[in-house]
Coordinates of C-alpha atoms in Angstrom, one line a residue:
Chain Q
M177 CA 86.6 106.7 142.7
V178 CA 88.5 104.0 144.5
K179 CA 87.5 101.6 141.9
R180 CA 88.9 103.8 139.2
I181 CA 92.2 104.3 141.0
L182 CA 92.4 100.5 141.5
A183 CA 91.7 100.0 137.8
I184 CA 94.5 102.4 136.8
I185 CA 97.0 100.8 139.1
F186 CA 96.0 97.4 137.8
I187 CA 96.5 98.5 134.2
L188 CA 99.9 100.0 135.1
V189 CA 101.0 96.8 136.7
I190 CA 99.9 94.7 133.7
G191 CA 101.5 97.2 131.3
F192 CA 104.8 96.9 133.3
W193 CA 104.7 93.1 133.1
I194 CA 104.1 93.1 129.3
A195 CA 106.7 95.7 128.7
N196 CA 109.2 93.7 130.7
A197 CA 108.3 90.5 128.9
L198 CA 108.6 92.1 125.5
A199 CA 111.9 93.9 126.3
K200 CA 113.6 90.5 126.3
V201 CA 112.5 89.6 122.8
P202 CA 115.2 90.5 120.3
F203 CA 113.7 92.4 117.4
G204 CA 115.0 92.1 113.9
E205 CA 116.4 88.6 114.3
D206 CA 115.0 85.5 112.7
K207 CA 113.5 83.3 115.3
M208 CA 111.9 81.0 112.7
L209 CA 114.1 79.6 110.0
V210 CA 111.1 78.7 107.9
G211 CA 110.2 82.3 107.3
K212 CA 113.6 83.0 106.0
Y213 CA 113.4 80.0 103.7
Y214 CA 110.1 81.3 102.3
L215 CA 111.5 84.8 101.6
E216 CA 114.6 83.5 100.0
N217 CA 113.0 81.0 97.7
V218 CA 109.5 82.4 97.0
K219 CA 110.3 83.8 93.6
E220 CA 111.9 80.8 92.0
Q221 CA 109.6 78.2 93.7
T222 CA 106.2 79.9 93.2
G223 CA 106.7 82.7 90.7
A224 CA 104.7 85.1 92.9
I225 CA 106.0 88.5 93.9
N226 CA 103.6 88.7 96.9
A227 CA 105.2 86.4 99.4
V228 CA 102.2 86.4 101.7
T229 CA 100.0 85.1 98.9
A230 CA 102.6 82.5 98.0
V231 CA 102.6 81.2 101.6
V232 CA 98.8 81.2 101.9
V233 CA 98.0 79.5 98.6
N234 CA 101.2 77.6 97.7
Y235 CA 103.2 76.5 100.7
R236 CA 100.2 76.3 103.0
G237 CA 97.6 75.7 100.3
F238 CA 96.2 72.7 102.2
D239 CA 95.5 74.9 105.2
T240 CA 93.7 77.3 103.0
L241 CA 91.5 74.5 101.8
G242 CA 90.7 74.0 105.4
E243 CA 89.8 77.7 105.8
V244 CA 87.5 77.5 102.9
T245 CA 85.9 74.4 104.4
V246 CA 85.4 76.3 107.7
L247 CA 83.6 79.0 105.8
F248 CA 81.5 76.4 104.0
I249 CA 80.6 74.8 107.3
A250 CA 79.7 78.2 108.7
S251 CA 77.4 78.9 105.7
T252 CA 75.9 75.5 106.0
G253 CA 75.4 76.0 109.8
V254 CA 73.6 79.3 109.2
A255 CA 71.4 77.6 106.6
A256 CA 70.6 74.7 109.0
L257 CA 69.9 77.0 112.0
L258 CA 67.8 79.5 110.1
W259 CA 66.0 77.1 107.8
R260 CA 62.3 77.5 107.8
R261 CA 59.6 77.4 105.2
R262 CA 59.9 80.0 102.4
E263 CA 60.1 83.3 104.2
E264 CA 59.5 86.7 102.8
R265 CA 61.7 89.7 103.4
S266 CA 60.6 91.8 106.3
A267 CA 61.6 95.2 105.0
E268 CA 58.9 97.8 105.2
V269 CA 60.3 101.0 103.8
D270 CA 61.6 100.9 100.2
G271 CA 64.9 102.6 99.4
S272 CA 64.6 106.0 97.8
L273 CA 64.9 106.4 94.1
I274 CA 68.4 107.7 94.5
L275 CA 69.6 104.7 96.4
K276 CA 68.0 102.3 94.0
T277 CA 69.4 103.9 90.9
G278 CA 72.8 104.4 92.6
S279 CA 73.0 100.7 93.4
R280 CA 72.0 99.8 89.9
V281 CA 74.8 101.9 88.5
L282 CA 77.4 100.8 91.0
L283 CA 76.7 97.1 90.7
P284 CA 79.0 96.3 87.7
F285 CA 81.8 98.5 89.0
I286 CA 81.9 96.8 92.4
M287 CA 81.8 93.4 90.8
L288 CA 84.7 94.5 88.6
F289 CA 86.7 95.7 91.6
G290 CA 86.1 92.4 93.3
A291 CA 87.3 90.4 90.3
Y292 CA 90.3 92.8 89.9
I293 CA 91.2 92.1 93.6
F294 CA 91.1 88.3 93.4
I295 CA 92.8 88.0 90.0
H296 CA 95.7 90.2 91.0
G297 CA 96.2 88.3 94.3
H298 CA 99.8 87.3 93.5
L299 CA 100.8 90.8 92.5
T300 CA 99.1 93.1 95.0
P301 CA 97.7 92.8 98.5
G302 CA 94.3 91.2 98.5
G303 CA 93.4 87.9 97.0
G304 CA 90.5 85.6 97.1
F305 CA 89.0 86.4 100.5
P306 CA 88.8 90.2 100.2
G307 CA 87.8 89.9 96.5
G308 CA 85.0 87.5 97.3
A309 CA 83.8 89.8 100.1
T310 CA 83.7 92.7 97.7
I311 CA 81.6 90.7 95.3
A312 CA 79.3 89.8 98.2
T313 CA 78.9 93.5 99.1
A314 CA 77.6 94.1 95.6
F315 CA 74.7 91.8 96.3
L316 CA 74.3 93.2 99.8
M317 CA 73.9 96.6 98.2
I318 CA 71.1 95.4 96.0
Y319 CA 69.5 93.8 99.1
L320 CA 69.6 97.1 100.9
A321 CA 68.2 99.2 98.1
Y322 CA 65.3 96.9 96.9
K323 CA 63.0 95.5 99.6
E324 CA 61.7 92.8 97.3
Y325 CA 65.0 91.5 95.9
E326 CA 66.0 87.9 96.4
I327 CA 69.0 86.0 95.0
D328 CA 68.6 83.0 92.8
H329 CA 69.5 80.0 95.0
N330 CA 69.4 77.7 92.0
L331 CA 72.3 79.6 90.5
F332 CA 74.3 80.4 93.6
E333 CA 74.4 77.0 95.3
P334 CA 75.7 75.0 92.4
L335 CA 78.3 77.7 91.7
E336 CA 79.5 77.4 95.3
G337 CA 79.7 73.7 95.2
L338 CA 81.4 73.7 91.8
S339 CA 84.1 76.1 93.0
G340 CA 84.7 73.9 96.1
V341 CA 85.0 70.8 94.0
S342 CA 87.4 72.5 91.5
Y343 CA 89.7 73.5 94.4
V344 CA 90.0 69.9 95.4
A345 CA 90.4 68.9 91.7
V346 CA 93.3 71.3 91.2
G347 CA 94.9 69.7 94.3
L348 CA 94.3 66.2 93.0
I349 CA 95.8 66.9 89.6
G350 CA 98.9 68.1 91.4
L351 CA 98.8 64.8 93.4
A352 CA 98.7 62.8 90.1
I353 CA 101.5 64.8 88.4
G354 CA 103.9 65.7 91.1
G355 CA 103.3 63.2 93.8
Y356 CA 101.7 65.4 96.5
F357 CA 98.5 67.3 97.0
L358 CA 98.4 70.8 95.5
F359 CA 101.6 70.3 93.6
D360 CA 102.0 73.5 91.5
W361 CA 102.5 71.7 88.1
I362 CA 101.8 74.9 86.1
W363 CA 104.8 76.7 87.5
Q364 CA 107.2 73.8 88.4
I365 CA 106.8 71.7 85.3
W366 CA 105.4 73.9 82.5
E367 CA 107.1 77.0 83.8
V368 CA 104.4 79.3 82.3
G369 CA 104.7 83.0 82.6
D370 CA 107.1 85.7 83.7
I371 CA 107.4 86.9 87.3
G372 CA 105.6 90.1 87.9
R373 CA 103.1 89.9 85.0
L374 CA 99.6 88.7 85.2
L375 CA 100.2 85.3 83.9
S376 CA 102.6 83.9 86.4
A377 CA 102.8 82.3 89.9
G378 CA 101.4 79.0 88.6
F379 CA 98.0 78.1 89.9
I380 CA 97.8 81.0 92.5
P381 CA 95.5 83.1 90.3
I382 CA 93.4 80.1 89.4
I383 CA 92.9 79.1 93.1
Y384 CA 92.3 82.7 94.1
T385 CA 89.6 83.0 91.4
I386 CA 88.0 79.8 92.8
I387 CA 88.2 81.1 96.3
G388 CA 86.8 84.5 95.3
I389 CA 83.7 82.9 93.7
K390 CA 83.3 80.6 96.6
V391 CA 83.6 83.3 99.3
G392 CA 81.4 85.6 97.3
T393 CA 78.5 83.1 96.8
E394 CA 78.8 81.8 100.4
L395 CA 78.7 85.3 102.0
T396 CA 75.8 86.2 99.8
G397 CA 74.0 83.1 100.9
I398 CA 74.6 83.9 104.5
I399 CA 73.3 87.5 104.0
D400 CA 70.2 86.1 102.3
R401 CA 69.4 83.7 105.2
M402 CA 70.0 86.3 107.8
I403 CA 67.9 89.0 106.2
K404 CA 65.0 86.6 105.6
E405 CA 65.1 85.3 109.2
S406 CA 64.6 88.7 110.7
K407 CA 60.8 88.5 110.1
E408 CA 60.4 85.4 112.3
V409 CA 62.2 87.1 115.2
E410 CA 60.2 90.2 115.1
G411 CA 56.9 88.3 114.8
Chain E
M132 CA 109.2 118.6 107.1
T133 CA 107.8 118.4 103.6
I134 CA 104.3 119.5 102.5
I135 CA 103.1 115.9 102.4
E136 CA 104.1 115.3 106.1
V137 CA 102.2 118.5 107.0
S138 CA 99.2 117.2 105.2
L139 CA 99.4 113.9 107.0
V140 CA 99.4 115.8 110.3
L141 CA 96.4 117.9 109.2
I142 CA 94.5 114.7 108.3
A143 CA 95.3 113.2 111.7
I144 CA 93.9 116.4 113.3
A145 CA 90.8 116.1 111.2
T146 CA 90.3 112.5 112.3
V147 CA 90.7 113.4 116.0
L148 CA 88.2 116.3 115.7
S149 CA 85.6 114.1 114.1
M150 CA 86.2 111.6 116.9
Y151 CA 84.7 114.3 119.2
R152 CA 81.3 114.0 117.4
V153 CA 81.5 110.2 117.7
F154 CA 81.8 110.4 121.5
R155 CA 79.5 113.4 122.0
G156 CA 76.5 112.3 119.9
P157 CA 73.8 113.2 120.9
T158 CA 71.8 111.0 118.5
T159 CA 72.8 107.8 116.7
V160 CA 72.7 109.5 113.3
D161 CA 75.3 112.1 114.5
R162 CA 77.7 109.3 115.4
I163 CA 77.2 107.6 112.1
I164 CA 77.7 110.8 110.2
A165 CA 81.0 111.3 112.1
I166 CA 82.0 107.7 111.3
D167 CA 81.1 108.3 107.6
I168 CA 83.3 111.4 107.5
M169 CA 86.1 109.5 109.3
T170 CA 86.0 106.7 106.7
T171 CA 86.2 109.2 103.9
I172 CA 89.2 110.8 105.6
T173 CA 90.8 107.4 106.1
T174 CA 90.4 106.6 102.4
G175 CA 92.2 109.8 101.6
L176 CA 94.9 109.0 104.1
M177 CA 95.5 105.6 102.5
V178 CA 95.9 107.1 99.1
L179 CA 98.4 109.6 100.7
F180 CA 100.3 106.8 102.3
A181 CA 100.6 105.1 98.9
L182 CA 102.5 108.3 97.8
Y183 CA 104.4 108.7 101.1
Y184 CA 105.8 105.1 101.1
K185 CA 106.0 105.0 97.3
R186 CA 104.0 101.8 97.1
A187 CA 101.3 102.1 94.5
I188 CA 99.7 98.8 95.7
F189 CA 98.3 100.6 98.8
L190 CA 95.8 102.1 96.4
D191 CA 94.0 98.7 96.1
V192 CA 93.5 98.7 99.8
A193 CA 92.0 102.2 99.6
L194 CA 89.6 101.0 96.8
V195 CA 88.3 98.1 98.8
Y196 CA 88.0 100.2 101.9
A197 CA 86.0 102.8 100.0
V198 CA 83.6 100.1 98.8
L199 CA 83.2 98.6 102.3
A200 CA 82.7 101.9 104.0
F201 CA 80.0 102.9 101.6
L202 CA 78.2 99.7 102.2
G203 CA 78.5 100.1 106.0
V204 CA 76.9 103.5 106.0
I205 CA 74.1 102.4 103.7
A206 CA 73.4 99.4 106.0
F207 CA 73.2 101.7 109.0
A208 CA 70.9 104.1 107.2
R209 CA 68.5 101.4 106.0
Y210 CA 68.5 99.8 109.4
L211 CA 67.4 103.1 111.0
E212 CA 64.6 103.7 108.6
G213 CA 63.3 100.1 108.8
G214 CA 64.3 98.9 105.3
L215 CA 66.3 95.9 106.3
Chain W
M158 CA 110.9 119.8 93.1
T159 CA 109.4 119.5 89.6
I160 CA 106.4 121.4 88.4
N161 CA 104.0 118.5 88.7
E162 CA 105.2 117.7 92.2
A163 CA 104.6 121.3 93.2
I164 CA 101.0 121.2 91.8
G165 CA 100.4 117.8 93.4
A166 CA 101.7 118.9 96.8
F167 CA 99.5 122.0 96.6
L168 CA 96.4 120.0 95.8
I169 CA 97.2 117.5 98.6
F170 CA 97.7 120.4 101.1
T171 CA 94.4 122.1 100.1
G172 CA 92.6 118.8 100.3
S173 CA 93.8 118.2 103.9
L174 CA 92.8 121.7 104.8
F175 CA 89.3 120.9 103.6
Y176 CA 89.3 117.7 105.7
V177 CA 90.0 119.8 108.8
L178 CA 87.2 122.1 107.6
S179 CA 84.8 119.2 107.3
S180 CA 85.5 118.0 110.8
L181 CA 85.1 121.6 112.1
G182 CA 81.7 121.7 110.4
L183 CA 80.9 118.4 112.2
I184 CA 81.6 120.1 115.5
R185 CA 80.2 123.5 115.0
M186 CA 76.9 123.0 113.3
P187 CA 73.7 122.8 115.5
D188 CA 71.8 119.7 114.2
V189 CA 72.2 116.5 112.2
Y190 CA 71.1 118.1 108.9
N191 CA 73.4 121.0 108.9
R192 CA 76.3 118.9 110.1
M193 CA 75.8 116.6 107.1
Q194 CA 75.6 119.5 104.8
T195 CA 79.0 121.0 105.7
A196 CA 80.8 117.7 106.4
T197 CA 79.9 115.8 103.2
K198 CA 80.6 118.7 100.9
S199 CA 84.0 119.5 102.2
A200 CA 85.1 115.8 102.8
T201 CA 84.2 115.0 99.1
L202 CA 86.1 117.9 97.7
A203 CA 89.0 117.2 100.0
S204 CA 89.2 113.6 98.9
L205 CA 89.0 114.7 95.3
G206 CA 91.9 117.1 95.9
V207 CA 94.0 114.6 97.8
M208 CA 93.5 111.8 95.2
I209 CA 94.0 114.0 92.1
G210 CA 97.0 115.6 93.9
V211 CA 98.6 112.2 94.5
G212 CA 97.9 111.3 90.9
I213 CA 99.7 114.4 89.7
Y214 CA 102.5 114.1 92.1
S215 CA 103.4 110.6 90.9
P216 CA 101.9 110.0 87.5
C217 CA 102.1 106.2 87.8
C218 CA 99.2 106.3 90.3
F219 CA 97.1 108.7 88.4
P220 CA 94.5 106.3 86.7
K221 CA 93.8 104.3 89.9
A222 CA 93.6 107.4 92.1
L223 CA 91.2 108.8 89.5
V224 CA 89.0 105.7 89.8
I225 CA 88.9 105.9 93.6
A226 CA 88.1 109.6 93.3
L227 CA 85.3 109.0 90.9
F228 CA 83.9 106.2 93.1
L229 CA 83.9 108.5 96.1
L230 CA 82.3 111.3 94.1
L231 CA 79.5 108.9 93.2
T232 CA 79.0 107.2 96.6
N233 CA 79.5 110.0 99.1
P234 CA 76.4 111.9 98.1
I235 CA 74.4 108.7 98.0
S236 CA 75.4 107.6 101.5
A237 CA 74.8 111.2 102.7
H238 CA 71.4 111.2 101.2
A239 CA 70.5 107.7 102.6
L240 CA 71.6 108.8 106.1
I241 CA 69.7 112.1 106.0
R242 CA 66.5 110.4 104.8
A243 CA 66.9 107.8 107.6
A244 CA 67.5 110.6 110.1
Y245 CA 64.3 112.4 109.0
R246 CA 62.2 109.2 109.0
S247 CA 63.5 108.0 112.3
G248 CA 62.1 111.2 113.8
I249 CA 65.0 113.5 114.4
P250 CA 63.5 117.1 114.3
L251 CA 65.0 120.0 112.4
W252 CA 66.9 122.6 114.2
E253 CA 64.5 125.0 116.0
G254 CA 65.7 128.0 113.8
S255 CA 64.5 126.2 110.6
I256 CA 62.0 128.3 108.7
V257 CA 60.2 125.8 106.4
D258 CA 59.6 122.1 106.2
K259 CA 57.9 120.9 103.0
Y260 CA 58.9 117.3 103.4
K261 CA 56.7 116.8 106.5
E262 CA 53.6 117.5 104.4
A263 CA 54.8 115.2 101.7
L264 CA 55.3 112.4 104.2
K265 CA 51.9 113.0 105.7
E266 CA 50.3 112.7 102.3
E267 CA 52.1 109.5 101.8
G268 CA 50.8 108.2 105.1
E269 CA 47.2 109.0 104.2
Q270 CA 47.3 107.1 100.9
Chain X
M138 CA 62.9 107.6 73.3
G139 CA 62.4 103.9 74.0
E140 CA 64.8 101.3 75.2
A141 CA 67.8 100.4 73.0
S142 CA 68.3 96.8 71.8
K143 CA 69.9 94.2 74.0
V144 CA 73.0 94.0 71.9
S145 CA 73.6 97.7 72.1
R146 CA 73.1 97.8 75.9
Y147 CA 75.4 94.8 76.3
L148 CA 78.2 96.4 74.2
Y149 CA 77.9 99.7 76.1
T150 CA 78.3 97.9 79.4
V151 CA 81.3 96.0 78.1
I152 CA 83.0 99.2 76.8
I153 CA 82.5 101.1 80.1
L154 CA 83.8 98.2 82.2
F155 CA 86.8 97.7 79.9
V156 CA 87.7 101.4 80.2
I157 CA 87.5 101.2 84.0
W158 CA 89.7 98.0 83.9
L159 CA 92.3 100.0 81.9
F160 CA 92.3 102.7 84.5
L161 CA 92.5 100.1 87.4
T162 CA 95.4 98.1 86.0
N163 CA 97.2 101.1 84.4
S164 CA 99.1 98.8 81.9
L165 CA 98.9 97.8 78.3
D166 CA 100.3 94.3 78.9
P167 CA 98.4 92.0 76.5
Q168 CA 97.7 89.6 79.3
E169 CA 96.0 92.3 81.4
L170 CA 94.0 93.4 78.3
T171 CA 92.8 89.9 77.5
M172 CA 91.9 89.2 81.1
G173 CA 90.1 92.6 81.4
F174 CA 88.2 91.9 78.2
V175 CA 87.0 88.5 79.3
L176 CA 86.0 89.8 82.7
S177 CA 84.1 92.7 81.1
L178 CA 82.2 90.2 78.9
I179 CA 81.3 88.1 81.9
I180 CA 80.3 90.9 84.3
A181 CA 78.4 92.8 81.5
A182 CA 76.4 89.6 80.8
L183 CA 75.4 89.5 84.4
T184 CA 74.5 93.1 84.9
Y185 CA 73.7 94.9 81.6
Q186 CA 70.0 94.7 82.2
V187 CA 70.2 96.8 85.3
F188 CA 73.1 99.0 84.3
T189 CA 71.8 100.8 81.3
K190 CA 68.6 101.5 79.4
Y191 CA 69.8 103.4 76.3
G192 CA 72.9 101.4 75.3
L193 CA 75.4 102.7 72.8
S194 CA 73.4 105.9 72.1
N195 CA 74.9 107.2 75.4
L196 CA 78.2 107.5 73.5
H197 CA 76.7 110.0 71.0
P198 CA 79.3 112.8 70.5
K199 CA 76.8 115.5 71.5
R200 CA 76.2 113.8 74.9
I201 CA 80.0 113.3 75.4
L202 CA 80.5 117.0 74.6
Y203 CA 77.9 118.0 77.1
T204 CA 79.4 115.7 79.8
V205 CA 82.8 117.2 79.2
A206 CA 81.3 120.7 79.5
Y207 CA 79.4 119.7 82.7
I208 CA 82.6 118.6 84.5
P209 CA 84.3 122.1 84.9
Y210 CA 80.9 123.7 85.6
F211 CA 80.3 121.1 88.4
L212 CA 83.8 121.4 89.8
W213 CA 83.4 125.2 90.0
A214 CA 80.1 124.9 91.8
M215 CA 81.7 122.4 94.2
I216 CA 84.6 124.7 95.0
M217 CA 82.2 127.6 95.5
A218 CA 80.2 125.3 97.8
N219 CA 83.2 124.7 99.9
L220 CA 84.1 128.3 100.2
D221 CA 80.5 128.8 101.3
V222 CA 80.9 126.1 103.9
A223 CA 84.1 127.6 105.1
Y224 CA 82.4 130.9 105.5
R225 CA 79.5 129.5 107.5
V226 CA 81.7 127.2 109.7
L227 CA 84.4 129.8 110.5
H228 CA 82.1 132.8 111.0
P229 CA 81.7 133.3 114.7
K230 CA 78.0 133.9 114.5
R231 CA 77.3 130.8 112.4
P232 CA 75.0 132.4 109.8
I233 CA 72.6 129.7 108.9
N234 CA 68.9 129.8 108.0
P235 CA 67.9 126.2 107.2
G236 CA 64.8 124.5 106.0
I237 CA 63.5 121.8 103.7
V238 CA 62.1 123.1 100.4
E239 CA 60.4 121.3 97.5
I240 CA 61.5 121.7 93.9
K241 CA 60.2 120.4 90.7
T242 CA 62.3 118.8 88.0
N243 CA 61.5 118.1 84.3
L244 CA 63.9 115.1 84.2
T245 CA 62.2 111.8 83.8
N246 CA 65.1 109.4 83.6
D247 CA 66.2 107.7 86.9
I248 CA 69.9 108.1 86.3
A249 CA 69.4 111.8 85.4
K250 CA 67.6 112.3 88.7
L251 CA 70.4 110.5 90.5
V252 CA 73.0 112.8 89.0
L253 CA 70.8 115.8 89.7
A254 CA 70.4 114.8 93.3
N255 CA 74.1 114.1 93.8
S256 CA 75.0 117.4 92.1
I257 CA 72.6 119.2 94.4
T258 CA 74.1 117.5 97.4
L259 CA 77.6 118.7 96.5
T260 CA 76.8 122.3 95.5
P261 CA 76.4 125.4 97.7
G262 CA 74.2 125.0 100.8
T263 CA 71.8 122.4 99.5
M264 CA 71.3 118.6 100.1
S265 CA 68.7 116.3 98.7
V266 CA 66.6 114.5 101.3
D267 CA 64.2 112.6 99.1
V268 CA 62.8 112.1 95.6
K269 CA 59.2 111.4 94.8
G270 CA 58.1 111.4 91.2
D271 CA 59.1 114.8 89.8
R272 CA 59.5 116.4 93.2
L273 CA 62.8 116.7 95.0
Y274 CA 63.0 117.6 98.7
I275 CA 66.0 119.7 99.4
H276 CA 67.5 120.7 102.7
W277 CA 68.7 124.2 102.2
I278 CA 71.1 125.7 104.7
D279 CA 70.1 129.3 103.8
V280 CA 66.6 129.4 102.5
K281 CA 66.1 132.4 100.2
D282 CA 62.8 131.5 98.6
P283 CA 60.6 128.8 100.1
S284 CA 58.1 128.7 97.3
L285 CA 58.1 125.8 94.8
E286 CA 58.9 127.8 91.7
G287 CA 61.5 130.1 93.3
A288 CA 63.4 127.2 94.8
S289 CA 63.3 125.2 91.6
K290 CA 64.7 128.1 89.7
H291 CA 67.4 128.7 92.3
I292 CA 68.6 125.1 92.9
G293 CA 67.7 122.7 90.0
K294 CA 67.6 124.7 86.8
P295 CA 71.4 125.4 86.3
F296 CA 72.1 121.6 86.2
E297 CA 69.0 120.5 84.3
K298 CA 70.0 122.1 81.0
F299 CA 73.1 119.9 81.0
L300 CA 71.5 116.8 82.3
R301 CA 68.6 116.9 79.9
V302 CA 71.0 116.4 77.0
I303 CA 73.3 113.9 78.7
F304 CA 70.5 111.6 79.8
H305 CA 68.1 111.6 76.9
D306 CA 65.5 113.9 78.3
D307 CA 65.8 116.3 75.4
N308 CA 62.5 115.5 73.6

């Protein structure tokens, strides 16, 4: 009881501190000038109507390359930690007929949703990362339904590497044409597309497609390693 | 208050009521059923928000959420029956 | 308020009433199986109502709302089925008032094979 | 009826995916149409083998007619189901009489069984627990007839006459 009262008092004191600290922050004013700059120039400089996407892929495209690399390292790390000789899946109970048939029917639709999400990254919320995750869930669904299913590593690993290389290649072409890495030559020099339609925003859709494929294949690879490893742990 | 606002309040009440089953249990499956229902309710809520704030792009969020919620429940179910 | 807004609002309101009904079913029913019965049915119909209602209220959203509604209509019963099968196989008993259980015999036969 | 040819199955998948794409994007902008078409081609190439078995013959006018007729019937059953649920949940005595019964189905196609099981789950008082061969195990909230024949007649039959035509089980 005493403990509980002490905890409540403690929470109240902390809450008071935080409230006091936040009360001094002026809301609604620009603290950072760079944010204002992005919002004012995003349309003519990148052609995207989704400012968040434009910042992620265009202004901060180099950082996003870093993020993709982090994911790649995570995937490689999982593979390195969980690498054993060829392991079988440990599932014992097969999915029911309804689940199996349902996942077969849903597979194309979920892949289409994923592709829709990452191709419309510059027009709607979403983009490469959620789109790739959606595509990975399609494979996870098949994994859950069929106990003997395994992905084809010979197809997925080259695809993953290829998409990583093409991201860098897009950046290098920008370096060659415009003088800095990830220069958006499609929008700034060719001026292809109209703002708000699908074909716009320079290379943002291209890079998001690359990221989508990369994230999808990488997450599928991680799922595959994790599911196969479980047999070793349980004995 | 428009009818849509009343509906939003009703959905909020539904979520809170399902929360009772999440806390109460008594078995794991009970909690997962409650969470399944809550995710369905949340998908409906997102679609309703798209109307309320007049932003059709919220529908994309609802779509992805529906996919992920379905996968989450299936994963739990297969884990419970030893199919993972 | 135009006529399609009125119809849409009516569908949305009905849908949210069914959401409340599904959570009430979740609370009032005595065991896992009966809870699933009541909750899944009304939550699916409620989602259908809310999404079609939103589609009718503002026609620009109609196709996408319809896709989400169809997706839920297909996935909700599947996930309910998977959960209920997992519940039975992980050994949760039926409610004591249940009068018949044919699935037990089927599972026993499967075990003997 | 055997499997359709690969071309027919592929084209059917492309058509279905493209229609879904049209619904998702909700625009007739030529750029969106081209993109959707290319994506449908790619995804269909990856998945047509698991998606469909009968290909273009699914689009036979008779089957489409039966599908269209099935929708109002199913919606009506679903609304009835919910009124039934409302009655059981709101009634102070909670009138339930549950049990798991076994029913027999004549459907042989997997997808037909999926739709049958889903329909059963969403209609009054019943929920499918498992499918084995031609037997479905149904959790019934208010068991009226625990025998195999009685339950089959009560639960499965109304849907089967539609599904048998829609999913090629009519021979």
